[in-house]
C-alpha cells in the first residue's frame, strides 16, 4: 500500500538557518505529493504540491521537488523565520487510491530568535 | 472568503454519550472528508463523501457514522464515545478534478 516516511522531529533551528525536512514515499503508479503545515491549535494548510515527476512545488520560500528516482519529496527553505514554527506533514494521494491522502507522521519545527 | 467551518471548536462529552460534530463549506466542493488526528500523530481518514456517495475506510470503527444532507454540510456522529476517541477531528473538502484538500480548523473532542 501507499505510505509516507518523514524524518523524526522535533527540529530546532535558529532564525535564518537553512531547513530541510526529508520525506520519502512508497506508492504504486504516479502519486501526487503534498506538504501541509499545521500551526498550533489550527487545521492543516496546504503549503505546496507536485503532481508529476520533476515538478517543483514552491510557496512562501519553501520548495520541494518530486524525485521519482529516489521516491522523495524533501522540503527546503533557505532562511527560516520564527513564524515558520509549526508541524509539517508530507502526504501523498495515490493514482489508484481514490481521494485518500496518506500522511507522514509530521515533523515539528521550532525556530528560535 | 470561501472556507471550511467546523463547529464547535471544542467539545466535551461524557463516556458513552452520543456526540455530533459539524462541518460546513462555502467552496461548493463535491468531496468532503473526516479525519481523526490523535496527539502528535498524522491525520487518519475515517470516511469521505463524493457528492452523496459515502465511502468508509476499512478500519473505521462502527461507532463512527456520518451524514451529508446537502452539498454544504457534513456531520460526524460518534454513537458511544470512548476515552480512546478523544482527538482532533478535521473536516476537509476538495473538488473531484483537483487534488488539493482544504481543511477546517478542527474540533477538539474531550471524553470524560
PDB file of C-alpha atoms in Angstrom:
ATOM      1  CA  UNK A   1       0.000   0.000   0.000  1.00  0.00           C
ATOM      2  CA  UNK A   2       0.872   3.655  -0.064  1.00  0.00           C
ATOM      3  CA  UNK A   3       2.962   5.117   2.725  1.00  0.00           C
ATOM      4  CA  UNK A   4       4.989   8.193   3.618  1.00  0.00           C
ATOM      5  CA  UNK A   5       8.039   8.355   5.853  1.00  0.00           C
ATOM      6  CA  UNK A   6       9.241  11.649   7.316  1.00  0.00           C
ATOM      7  CA  UNK A   7      12.256  12.471   9.368  1.00  0.00           C
ATOM      8  CA  UNK A   8      11.611  12.455  13.085  1.00  0.00           C
ATOM      9  CA  UNK A   9      11.391  15.726  14.933  1.00  0.00           C
ATOM     10  CA  UNK A  10      11.468  17.979  16.716  1.00  0.00           C
ATOM     11  CA  UNK A  11      13.761  20.099  14.622  1.00  0.00           C
ATOM     12  CA  UNK A  12      15.117  23.228  16.308  1.00  0.00           C
ATOM     13  CA  UNK A  13      16.789  25.902  14.213  1.00  0.00           C
ATOM     14  CA  UNK A  14      17.943  29.444  14.706  1.00  0.00           C
ATOM     15  CA  UNK A  15      16.288  32.177  12.673  1.00  0.00           C
ATOM     16  CA  UNK A  16      17.736  32.474   9.141  1.00  0.00           C
ATOM     17  CA  UNK A  17      19.078  28.906   9.182  1.00  0.00           C
ATOM     18  CA  UNK A  18      18.582  26.523   6.244  1.00  0.00           C
ATOM     19  CA  UNK A  19      15.803  23.976   6.621  1.00  0.00           C
ATOM     20  CA  UNK A  20      15.491  20.501   5.160  1.00  0.00           C
ATOM     21  CA  UNK A  21      12.773  18.050   6.172  1.00  0.00           C
ATOM     22  CA  UNK A  22      13.170  14.684   4.482  1.00  0.00           C
ATOM     23  CA  UNK A  23      10.204  12.800   3.044  1.00  0.00           C
ATOM     24  CA  UNK A  24      10.206   9.526   1.129  1.00  0.00           C
ATOM     25  CA  UNK A  25       7.254   7.589  -0.132  1.00  0.00           C
ATOM     26  CA  UNK A  26       6.093   4.203  -1.305  1.00  0.00           C
ATOM     27  CA  UNK A  27       3.310   4.056  -3.857  1.00  0.00           C
ATOM     28  CA  UNK A  28       2.198   2.266  -6.957  1.00  0.00           C
ATOM     29  CA  UNK A  29       1.585   4.250 -10.080  1.00  0.00           C
ATOM     30  CA  UNK A  30       2.065   8.002 -10.154  1.00  0.00           C
ATOM     31  CA  UNK A  31       1.042   9.670  -6.906  1.00  0.00           C
ATOM     32  CA  UNK A  32       0.627  13.364  -6.269  1.00  0.00           C
ATOM     33  CA  UNK A  33       2.722  14.729  -3.411  1.00  0.00           C
ATOM     34  CA  UNK A  34       1.958  17.469  -0.907  1.00  0.00           C
ATOM     35  CA  UNK A  35       3.349  19.341   2.053  1.00  0.00           C
ATOM     36  CA  UNK A  36       0.844  20.561   4.620  1.00  0.00           C
ATOM     37  CA  UNK A  37       1.599  22.826   7.587  1.00  0.00           C
ATOM     38  CA  UNK A  38      -0.262  22.868  10.892  1.00  0.00           C
ATOM     39  CA  UNK A  39       0.153  25.822  13.245  1.00  0.00           C
ATOM     40  CA  UNK A  40      -0.652  25.275  16.929  1.00  0.00           C
ATOM     41  CA  UNK A  41      -4.353  24.768  17.523  1.00  0.00           C
ATOM     42  CA  UNK A  42      -5.260  25.027  13.858  1.00  0.00           C
ATOM     43  CA  UNK A  43      -6.184  22.780  10.963  1.00  0.00           C
ATOM     44  CA  UNK A  44      -3.886  21.834   8.129  1.00  0.00           C
ATOM     45  CA  UNK A  45      -2.991  24.264   5.369  1.00  0.00           C
ATOM     46  CA  UNK A  46      -1.666  23.210   2.009  1.00  0.00           C
ATOM     47  CA  UNK A  47       1.870  24.553   1.682  1.00  0.00           C
ATOM     48  CA  UNK A  48       2.852  23.212  -1.740  1.00  0.00           C
ATOM     49  CA  UNK A  49       2.248  20.335  -4.116  1.00  0.00           C
ATOM     50  CA  UNK A  50       3.682  18.461  -7.109  1.00  0.00           C
ATOM     51  CA  UNK A  51       1.682  16.172  -9.327  1.00  0.00           C
ATOM     52  CA  UNK A  52       4.323  14.567 -11.554  1.00  0.00           C
ATOM     53  CA  UNK A  53       7.975  13.624 -11.562  1.00  0.00           C
ATOM     54  CA  UNK A  54      10.482  16.511 -11.600  1.00  0.00           C
ATOM     55  CA  UNK A  55       7.795  19.063 -10.713  1.00  0.00           C
ATOM     56  CA  UNK A  56       8.901  21.607  -8.134  1.00  0.00           C
ATOM     57  CA  UNK A  57       6.318  22.963  -5.753  1.00  0.00           C
ATOM     58  CA  UNK A  58       7.029  26.288  -4.076  1.00  0.00           C
ATOM     59  CA  UNK A  59       5.282  28.699  -1.740  1.00  0.00           C
ATOM     60  CA  UNK A  60       6.313  31.272   0.894  1.00  0.00           C
ATOM     61  CA  UNK A  61      10.004  30.496   0.326  1.00  0.00           C
ATOM     62  CA  UNK A  62       9.515  26.743   0.753  1.00  0.00           C
ATOM     63  CA  UNK A  63      10.352  24.353  -2.076  1.00  0.00           C
ATOM     64  CA  UNK A  64      10.127  20.626  -2.741  1.00  0.00           C
ATOM     65  CA  UNK A  65      10.959  18.637  -5.867  1.00  0.00           C
ATOM     66  CA  UNK A  66       9.198  15.403  -6.824  1.00  0.00           C
ATOM     67  CA  UNK A  67      12.024  12.888  -7.375  1.00  0.00           C
ATOM     68  CA  UNK A  68      10.685   9.644  -8.747  1.00  0.00           C
ATOM     69  CA  UNK A  69      14.101   8.000  -8.974  1.00  0.00           C
ATOM     70  CA  UNK A  70      14.659   8.385  -5.227  1.00  0.00           C
ATOM     71  CA  UNK A  71      10.923   8.395  -4.287  1.00  0.00           C
ATOM     72  CA  UNK A  72      11.478  11.575  -2.334  1.00  0.00           C
ATOM     73  CA  UNK A  73       9.859  14.978  -1.812  1.00  0.00           C
ATOM     74  CA  UNK A  74      12.129  16.815   0.623  1.00  0.00           C
ATOM     75  CA  UNK A  75      11.004  20.204   1.938  1.00  0.00           C
ATOM     76  CA  UNK A  76      13.559  23.036   1.948  1.00  0.00           C
ATOM     77  CA  UNK A  77      13.707  26.688   2.893  1.00  0.00           C
ATOM     78  CA  UNK A  78      16.764  28.843   2.618  1.00  0.00           C
ATOM     79  CA  UNK A  79      16.151  31.090   5.635  1.00  0.00           C
ATOM     80  CA  UNK A  80      13.572  30.189   8.260  1.00  0.00           C
ATOM     81  CA  UNK A  81      11.687  32.658  10.429  1.00  0.00           C
ATOM     82  CA  UNK A  82      10.211  32.328  13.903  1.00  0.00           C
ATOM     83  CA  UNK A  83       6.767  32.378  12.278  1.00  0.00           C
ATOM     84  CA  UNK A  84       7.614  29.130  10.442  1.00  0.00           C
ATOM     85  CA  UNK A  85       7.412  27.222  13.728  1.00  0.00           C
ATOM     86  CA  UNK A  86       4.755  24.570  13.119  1.00  0.00           C
ATOM     87  CA  UNK A  87       4.269  20.904  12.335  1.00  0.00           C
ATOM     88  CA  UNK A  88       4.909  19.902   8.720  1.00  0.00           C
ATOM     89  CA  UNK A  89       3.231  16.899   7.130  1.00  0.00           C
ATOM     90  CA  UNK A  90       4.265  15.205   3.921  1.00  0.00           C
ATOM     91  CA  UNK A  91       1.382  13.460   2.147  1.00  0.00           C
ATOM     92  CA  UNK A  92       0.595  11.578  -0.999  1.00  0.00           C
ATOM     93  CA  UNK A  93      -2.501  10.856  -2.996  1.00  0.00           C
ATOM     94  CA  UNK A  94      -2.137   7.655  -4.972  1.00  0.00           C
ATOM     95  CA  UNK A  95      -3.225   7.495  -8.573  1.00  0.00           C
ATOM     96  CA  UNK A  96      -5.372   4.462  -7.759  1.00  0.00           C
ATOM     97  CA  UNK A  97      -6.465   5.168  -4.189  1.00  0.00           C
ATOM     98  CA  UNK A  98      -9.455   7.361  -4.782  1.00  0.00           C
ATOM     99  CA  UNK A  99      -9.266  10.596  -2.883  1.00  0.00           C
ATOM    100  CA  UNK A 100      -7.463   9.437   0.226  1.00  0.00           C
ATOM    101  CA  UNK A 101      -4.419  11.340   1.452  1.00  0.00           C
ATOM    102  CA  UNK A 102      -1.730   9.265   3.158  1.00  0.00           C
ATOM    103  CA  UNK A 103       0.128  11.424   5.656  1.00  0.00           C
ATOM    104  CA  UNK A 104       3.526  11.040   7.222  1.00  0.00           C
ATOM    105  CA  UNK A 105       3.751  11.341  10.998  1.00  0.00           C
ATOM    106  CA  UNK A 106       4.676  15.006  10.863  1.00  0.00           C
ATOM    107  CA  UNK A 107       7.831  16.901  11.783  1.00  0.00           C
ATOM    108  CA  UNK A 108       7.699  19.588  14.426  1.00  0.00           C
ATOM    109  CA  UNK A 109       9.829  22.646  13.669  1.00  0.00           C
ATOM    110  CA  UNK A 110      10.802  25.231  16.267  1.00  0.00           C
ATOM    111  CA  UNK A 111      12.635  28.339  15.108  1.00  0.00           C
ATOM    112  CA  UNK A 112      14.273  30.413  17.797  1.00  0.00           C
ATOM    113  CA  UNK A 113      15.219  34.107  17.530  1.00  0.00           C
TER     114      UNK A 113
ATOM    115  CA  UNK B   1     -13.786  34.265   1.806  1.00  0.00           C
ATOM    116  CA  UNK B   2     -14.735  30.751   0.800  1.00  0.00           C
ATOM    117  CA  UNK B   3     -13.894  28.388   3.585  1.00  0.00           C
ATOM    118  CA  UNK B   4     -14.435  25.252   5.637  1.00  0.00           C
ATOM    119  CA  UNK B   5     -16.090  25.836   9.004  1.00  0.00           C
ATOM    120  CA  UNK B   6     -16.223  23.432  11.900  1.00  0.00           C
ATOM    121  CA  UNK B   7     -18.421  23.716  14.952  1.00  0.00           C
ATOM    122  CA  UNK B   8     -17.838  23.605  17.772  1.00  0.00           C
ATOM    123  CA  UNK B   9     -14.074  24.173  18.019  1.00  0.00           C
ATOM    124  CA  UNK B  10     -14.014  22.382  21.380  1.00  0.00           C
ATOM    125  CA  UNK B  11     -16.420  19.686  22.506  1.00  0.00           C
ATOM    126  CA  UNK B  12     -16.524  17.863  25.799  1.00  0.00           C
ATOM    127  CA  UNK B  13     -18.675  14.771  26.111  1.00  0.00           C
ATOM    128  CA  UNK B  14     -19.111  12.005  28.622  1.00  0.00           C
ATOM    129  CA  UNK B  15     -18.080   8.427  28.096  1.00  0.00           C
ATOM    130  CA  UNK B  16     -20.855   6.713  26.130  1.00  0.00           C
ATOM    131  CA  UNK B  17     -22.851   9.886  25.433  1.00  0.00           C
ATOM    132  CA  UNK B  18     -23.514  10.422  21.701  1.00  0.00           C
ATOM    133  CA  UNK B  19     -21.949  13.488  20.153  1.00  0.00           C
ATOM    134  CA  UNK B  20     -22.238  15.183  16.754  1.00  0.00           C
ATOM    135  CA  UNK B  21     -19.596  17.354  15.126  1.00  0.00           C
ATOM    136  CA  UNK B  22     -20.492  19.711  12.314  1.00  0.00           C
ATOM    137  CA  UNK B  23     -18.726  20.831   9.155  1.00  0.00           C
ATOM    138  CA  UNK B  24     -19.883  23.297   6.536  1.00  0.00           C
ATOM    139  CA  UNK B  25     -18.247  24.651   3.409  1.00  0.00           C
ATOM    140  CA  UNK B  26     -18.770  27.592   1.101  1.00  0.00           C
ATOM    141  CA  UNK B  27     -16.438  26.214  -1.595  1.00  0.00           C
ATOM    142  CA  UNK B  28     -19.140  24.121  -3.312  1.00  0.00           C
ATOM    143  CA  UNK B  29     -16.768  21.152  -3.429  1.00  0.00           C
ATOM    144  CA  UNK B  30     -18.036  17.693  -4.381  1.00  0.00           C
ATOM    145  CA  UNK B  31     -15.954  15.775  -1.881  1.00  0.00           C
ATOM    146  CA  UNK B  32     -15.975  16.078   1.916  1.00  0.00           C
ATOM    147  CA  UNK B  33     -13.746  14.162   4.306  1.00  0.00           C
ATOM    148  CA  UNK B  34     -13.500  13.448   8.006  1.00  0.00           C
ATOM    149  CA  UNK B  35     -10.098  12.793   9.568  1.00  0.00           C
ATOM    150  CA  UNK B  36      -9.188  11.841  13.111  1.00  0.00           C
ATOM    151  CA  UNK B  37      -5.906  13.211  14.458  1.00  0.00           C
ATOM    152  CA  UNK B  38      -4.671  11.998  17.812  1.00  0.00           C
ATOM    153  CA  UNK B  39      -1.999  13.866  19.705  1.00  0.00           C
ATOM    154  CA  UNK B  40       1.314  14.060  17.839  1.00  0.00           C
ATOM    155  CA  UNK B  41       0.067  11.739  15.100  1.00  0.00           C
ATOM    156  CA  UNK B  42      -0.797  12.071  11.437  1.00  0.00           C
ATOM    157  CA  UNK B  43      -4.416  12.648  10.432  1.00  0.00           C
ATOM    158  CA  UNK B  44      -6.212   9.404   9.670  1.00  0.00           C
ATOM    159  CA  UNK B  45      -9.038   9.319   7.155  1.00  0.00           C
ATOM    160  CA  UNK B  46     -12.285   7.970   8.613  1.00  0.00           C
ATOM    161  CA  UNK B  47     -14.545   8.355   5.571  1.00  0.00           C
ATOM    162  CA  UNK B  48     -15.439  10.644   2.727  1.00  0.00           C
ATOM    163  CA  UNK B  49     -18.406  11.608   0.599  1.00  0.00           C
ATOM    164  CA  UNK B  50     -18.259  12.081  -3.135  1.00  0.00           C
ATOM    165  CA  UNK B  51     -21.477  14.023  -3.564  1.00  0.00           C
ATOM    166  CA  UNK B  52     -23.942  11.710  -1.774  1.00  0.00           C
ATOM    167  CA  UNK B  53     -21.850   8.571  -2.183  1.00  0.00           C
ATOM    168  CA  UNK B  54     -20.456   7.511   1.177  1.00  0.00           C
ATOM    169  CA  UNK B  55     -17.045   5.800   1.346  1.00  0.00           C
ATOM    170  CA  UNK B  56     -15.955   4.248   4.606  1.00  0.00           C
ATOM    171  CA  UNK B  57     -12.327   3.366   5.291  1.00  0.00           C
ATOM    172  CA  UNK B  58     -11.968  -0.330   6.082  1.00  0.00           C
ATOM    173  CA  UNK B  59     -10.635   0.227   9.598  1.00  0.00           C
ATOM    174  CA  UNK B  60     -13.067   2.943  10.702  1.00  0.00           C
ATOM    175  CA  UNK B  61     -14.955   1.680  13.764  1.00  0.00           C
ATOM    176  CA  UNK B  62     -18.716   1.205  13.502  1.00  0.00           C
ATOM    177  CA  UNK B  63     -19.042   3.690  16.356  1.00  0.00           C
ATOM    178  CA  UNK B  64     -18.382   6.456  13.816  1.00  0.00           C
ATOM    179  CA  UNK B  65     -21.114   7.467  11.405  1.00  0.00           C
ATOM    180  CA  UNK B  66     -21.557  10.366   9.027  1.00  0.00           C
ATOM    181  CA  UNK B  67     -24.348  12.269   7.297  1.00  0.00           C
ATOM    182  CA  UNK B  68     -24.279  14.671   4.405  1.00  0.00           C
ATOM    183  CA  UNK B  69     -27.736  16.200   3.994  1.00  0.00           C
ATOM    184  CA  UNK B  70     -26.633  18.592   1.242  1.00  0.00           C
ATOM    185  CA  UNK B  71     -23.516  19.811  -0.574  1.00  0.00           C
ATOM    186  CA  UNK B  72     -22.611  22.317   2.105  1.00  0.00           C
ATOM    187  CA  UNK B  73     -22.929  20.316   5.313  1.00  0.00           C
ATOM    188  CA  UNK B  74     -21.447  17.128   6.683  1.00  0.00           C
ATOM    189  CA  UNK B  75     -21.791  15.679  10.188  1.00  0.00           C
ATOM    190  CA  UNK B  76     -19.725  13.221  12.177  1.00  0.00           C
ATOM    191  CA  UNK B  77     -21.695  11.202  14.732  1.00  0.00           C
ATOM    192  CA  UNK B  78     -19.933   9.238  17.439  1.00  0.00           C
ATOM    193  CA  UNK B  79     -22.548   6.927  18.882  1.00  0.00           C
ATOM    194  CA  UNK B  80     -20.826   5.880  22.088  1.00  0.00           C
ATOM    195  CA  UNK B  81     -17.586   7.792  22.621  1.00  0.00           C
ATOM    196  CA  UNK B  82     -14.823   6.033  24.465  1.00  0.00           C
ATOM    197  CA  UNK B  83     -11.752   7.554  26.073  1.00  0.00           C
ATOM    198  CA  UNK B  84      -9.755   6.465  23.022  1.00  0.00           C
ATOM    199  CA  UNK B  85     -11.885   8.664  20.776  1.00  0.00           C
ATOM    200  CA  UNK B  86     -10.504  11.846  22.292  1.00  0.00           C
ATOM    201  CA  UNK B  87      -8.792  13.562  19.379  1.00  0.00           C
ATOM    202  CA  UNK B  88      -8.879  16.465  16.944  1.00  0.00           C
ATOM    203  CA  UNK B  89     -11.434  15.843  14.199  1.00  0.00           C
ATOM    204  CA  UNK B  90     -10.662  17.537  10.913  1.00  0.00           C
ATOM    205  CA  UNK B  91     -13.075  18.144   8.075  1.00  0.00           C
ATOM    206  CA  UNK B  92     -11.729  18.725   4.580  1.00  0.00           C
ATOM    207  CA  UNK B  93     -13.157  19.331   1.128  1.00  0.00           C
ATOM    208  CA  UNK B  94     -11.938  19.055  -2.430  1.00  0.00           C
ATOM    209  CA  UNK B  95     -13.127  19.240  -5.987  1.00  0.00           C
ATOM    210  CA  UNK B  96     -13.213  15.930  -7.754  1.00  0.00           C
ATOM    211  CA  UNK B  97     -10.896  17.147 -10.510  1.00  0.00           C
ATOM    212  CA  UNK B  98      -8.326  18.901  -8.301  1.00  0.00           C
ATOM    213  CA  UNK B  99      -6.205  17.088  -5.771  1.00  0.00           C
ATOM    214  CA  UNK B 100      -5.959  19.790  -3.142  1.00  0.00           C
ATOM    215  CA  UNK B 101      -7.854  19.283   0.071  1.00  0.00           C
ATOM    216  CA  UNK B 102      -8.941  22.301   2.090  1.00  0.00           C
ATOM    217  CA  UNK B 103      -9.103  21.751   5.827  1.00  0.00           C
ATOM    218  CA  UNK B 104     -11.236  23.328   8.508  1.00  0.00           C
ATOM    219  CA  UNK B 105      -9.715  24.388  11.850  1.00  0.00           C
ATOM    220  CA  UNK B 106     -10.802  21.164  13.546  1.00  0.00           C
ATOM    221  CA  UNK B 107     -12.904  20.229  16.562  1.00  0.00           C
ATOM    222  CA  UNK B 108     -11.013  19.051  19.616  1.00  0.00           C
ATOM    223  CA  UNK B 109     -13.060  16.359  21.350  1.00  0.00           C
ATOM    224  CA  UNK B 110     -12.523  15.535  25.009  1.00  0.00           C
ATOM    225  CA  UNK B 111     -14.184  12.461  26.539  1.00  0.00           C
ATOM    226  CA  UNK B 112     -14.599  12.451  30.312  1.00  0.00           C
TER     227      UNK B 112
END
